[in-house]
Coordinates of C-alpha atoms in Angstrom, one line a residue:
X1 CA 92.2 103.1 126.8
X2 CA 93.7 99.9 126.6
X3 CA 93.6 97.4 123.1
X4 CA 92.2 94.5 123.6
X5 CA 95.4 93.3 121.0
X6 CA 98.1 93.2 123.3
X7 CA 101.2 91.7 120.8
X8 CA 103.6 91.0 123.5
X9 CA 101.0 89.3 126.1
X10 CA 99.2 87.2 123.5
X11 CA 102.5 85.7 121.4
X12 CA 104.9 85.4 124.7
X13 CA 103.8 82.1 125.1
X14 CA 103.1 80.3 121.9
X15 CA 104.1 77.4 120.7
X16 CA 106.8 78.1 118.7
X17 CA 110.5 76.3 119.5
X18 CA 112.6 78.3 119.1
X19 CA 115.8 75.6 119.2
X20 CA 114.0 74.6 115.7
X21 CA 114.7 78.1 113.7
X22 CA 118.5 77.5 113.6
X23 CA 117.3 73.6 112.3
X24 CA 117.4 74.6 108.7
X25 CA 114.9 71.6 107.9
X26 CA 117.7 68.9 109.8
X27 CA 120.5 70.2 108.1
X28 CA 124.1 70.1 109.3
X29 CA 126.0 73.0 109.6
X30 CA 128.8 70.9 107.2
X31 CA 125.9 70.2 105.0
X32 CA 124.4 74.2 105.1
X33 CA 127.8 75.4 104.6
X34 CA 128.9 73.1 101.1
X35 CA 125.5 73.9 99.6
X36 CA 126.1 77.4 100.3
X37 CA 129.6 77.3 98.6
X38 CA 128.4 75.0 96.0
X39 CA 125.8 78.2 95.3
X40 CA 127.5 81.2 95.5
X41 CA 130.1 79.2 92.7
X42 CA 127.1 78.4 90.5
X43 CA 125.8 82.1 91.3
X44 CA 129.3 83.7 90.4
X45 CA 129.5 81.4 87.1
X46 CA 126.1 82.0 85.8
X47 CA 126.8 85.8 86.7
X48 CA 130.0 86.2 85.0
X49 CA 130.7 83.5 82.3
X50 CA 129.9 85.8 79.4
X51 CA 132.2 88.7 80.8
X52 CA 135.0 86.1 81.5
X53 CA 135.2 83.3 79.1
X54 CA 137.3 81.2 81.1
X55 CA 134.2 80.4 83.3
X56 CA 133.2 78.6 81.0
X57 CA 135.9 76.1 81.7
X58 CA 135.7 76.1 85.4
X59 CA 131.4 75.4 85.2
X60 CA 132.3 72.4 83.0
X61 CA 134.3 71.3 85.4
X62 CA 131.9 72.2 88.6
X63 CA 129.4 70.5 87.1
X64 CA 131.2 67.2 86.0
X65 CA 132.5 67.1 89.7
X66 CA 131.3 64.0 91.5
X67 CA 132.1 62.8 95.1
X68 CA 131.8 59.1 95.9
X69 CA 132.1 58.3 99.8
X70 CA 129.6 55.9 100.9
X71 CA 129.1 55.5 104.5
X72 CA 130.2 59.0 105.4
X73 CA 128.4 61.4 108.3
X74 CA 127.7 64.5 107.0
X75 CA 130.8 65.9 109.7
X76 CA 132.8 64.1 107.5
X77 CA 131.4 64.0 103.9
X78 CA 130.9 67.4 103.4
X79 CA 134.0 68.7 104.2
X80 CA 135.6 65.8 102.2
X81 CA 133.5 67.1 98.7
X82 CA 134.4 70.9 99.3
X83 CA 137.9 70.0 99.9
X84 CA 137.6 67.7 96.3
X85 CA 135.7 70.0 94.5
X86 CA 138.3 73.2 95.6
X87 CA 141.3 70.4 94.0
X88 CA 139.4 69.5 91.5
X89 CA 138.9 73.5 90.0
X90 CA 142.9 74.4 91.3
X91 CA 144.5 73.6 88.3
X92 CA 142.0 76.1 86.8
X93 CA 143.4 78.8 88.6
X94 CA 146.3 79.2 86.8
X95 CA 144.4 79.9 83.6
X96 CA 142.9 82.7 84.9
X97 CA 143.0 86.2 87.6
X98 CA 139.4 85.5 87.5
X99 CA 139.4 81.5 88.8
X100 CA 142.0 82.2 91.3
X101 CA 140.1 84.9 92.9
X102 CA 136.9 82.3 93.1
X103 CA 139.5 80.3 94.3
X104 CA 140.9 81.9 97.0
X105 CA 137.6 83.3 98.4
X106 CA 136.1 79.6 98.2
X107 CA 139.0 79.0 100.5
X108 CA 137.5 81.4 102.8
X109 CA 134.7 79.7 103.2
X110 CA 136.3 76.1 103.4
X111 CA 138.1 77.2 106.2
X112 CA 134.9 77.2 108.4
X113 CA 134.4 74.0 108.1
X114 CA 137.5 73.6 110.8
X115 CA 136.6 76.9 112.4
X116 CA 132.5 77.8 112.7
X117 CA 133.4 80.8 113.8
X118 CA 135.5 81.8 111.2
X119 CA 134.4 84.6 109.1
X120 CA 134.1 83.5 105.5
X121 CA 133.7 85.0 102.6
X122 CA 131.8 88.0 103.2
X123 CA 130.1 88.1 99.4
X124 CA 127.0 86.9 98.1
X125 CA 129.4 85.6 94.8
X126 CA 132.8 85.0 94.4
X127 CA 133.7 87.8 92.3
X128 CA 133.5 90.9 92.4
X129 CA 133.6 94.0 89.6

């Protein structure tokens, strides 16, 4: 007896594009990938600060971090703020084991902005226990 529900004959042709799903709403993959970096260092700062004091001084400084670059594609303007924002929190990382670490894994994922392919930084936050 056959279902009158077949899944695969009635949803093989909707009308669904699929070149949309990997659209994230008209985001860039320059702009997906800084506001992904931008929130796995809020994630690992609100996750942390209390354990490690001097994360503190590194989400003062996230969040007094401003890019101005007017009349700048996203290809270009996204890039530009991660690569000011990781500046801006380097001096930081001589403070502290814990702000180097973000550090260097941030670097990670900066590095993908030249190389898509690139890996990343595998973590959800930048820190681990």
């Amino acid at each position: 007896m056959r279902d009158d529900f077949d899944y695969d004959d009635d949803f093989a042709y909707n009308d669904y594009d699929d070149e949309d799903e990997d659209d994230d709403f008209g985001m860039t993959f320059e702009e997906d990938l800084y506001l992904m970096i931008r929130e796995k260092l809020r994630d690992t700062i609100q996750e942390y600060k209390t354990q490690y004091p001097a994360l503190k001084k590194l989400e003062s400084a996230v969040s007094s971090f401003k890019v101005n670059a007017k009349n700048t594609d996203d290809s270009k303007f996204y890039p530009l703020a991660a690569k000011l924002l990781s500046e801006h929190i380097k001096p930081l990382a001589q403070d502290s084991e814990e702000i180097q670490e973000i550090y260097d894994n941030m670097q990670t994922d900066i590095a993908r902005f030249k190389n898509q392919r690139a890996h990343g930084y595998e973590g959800e936050l930048y820190l681990t226990d």
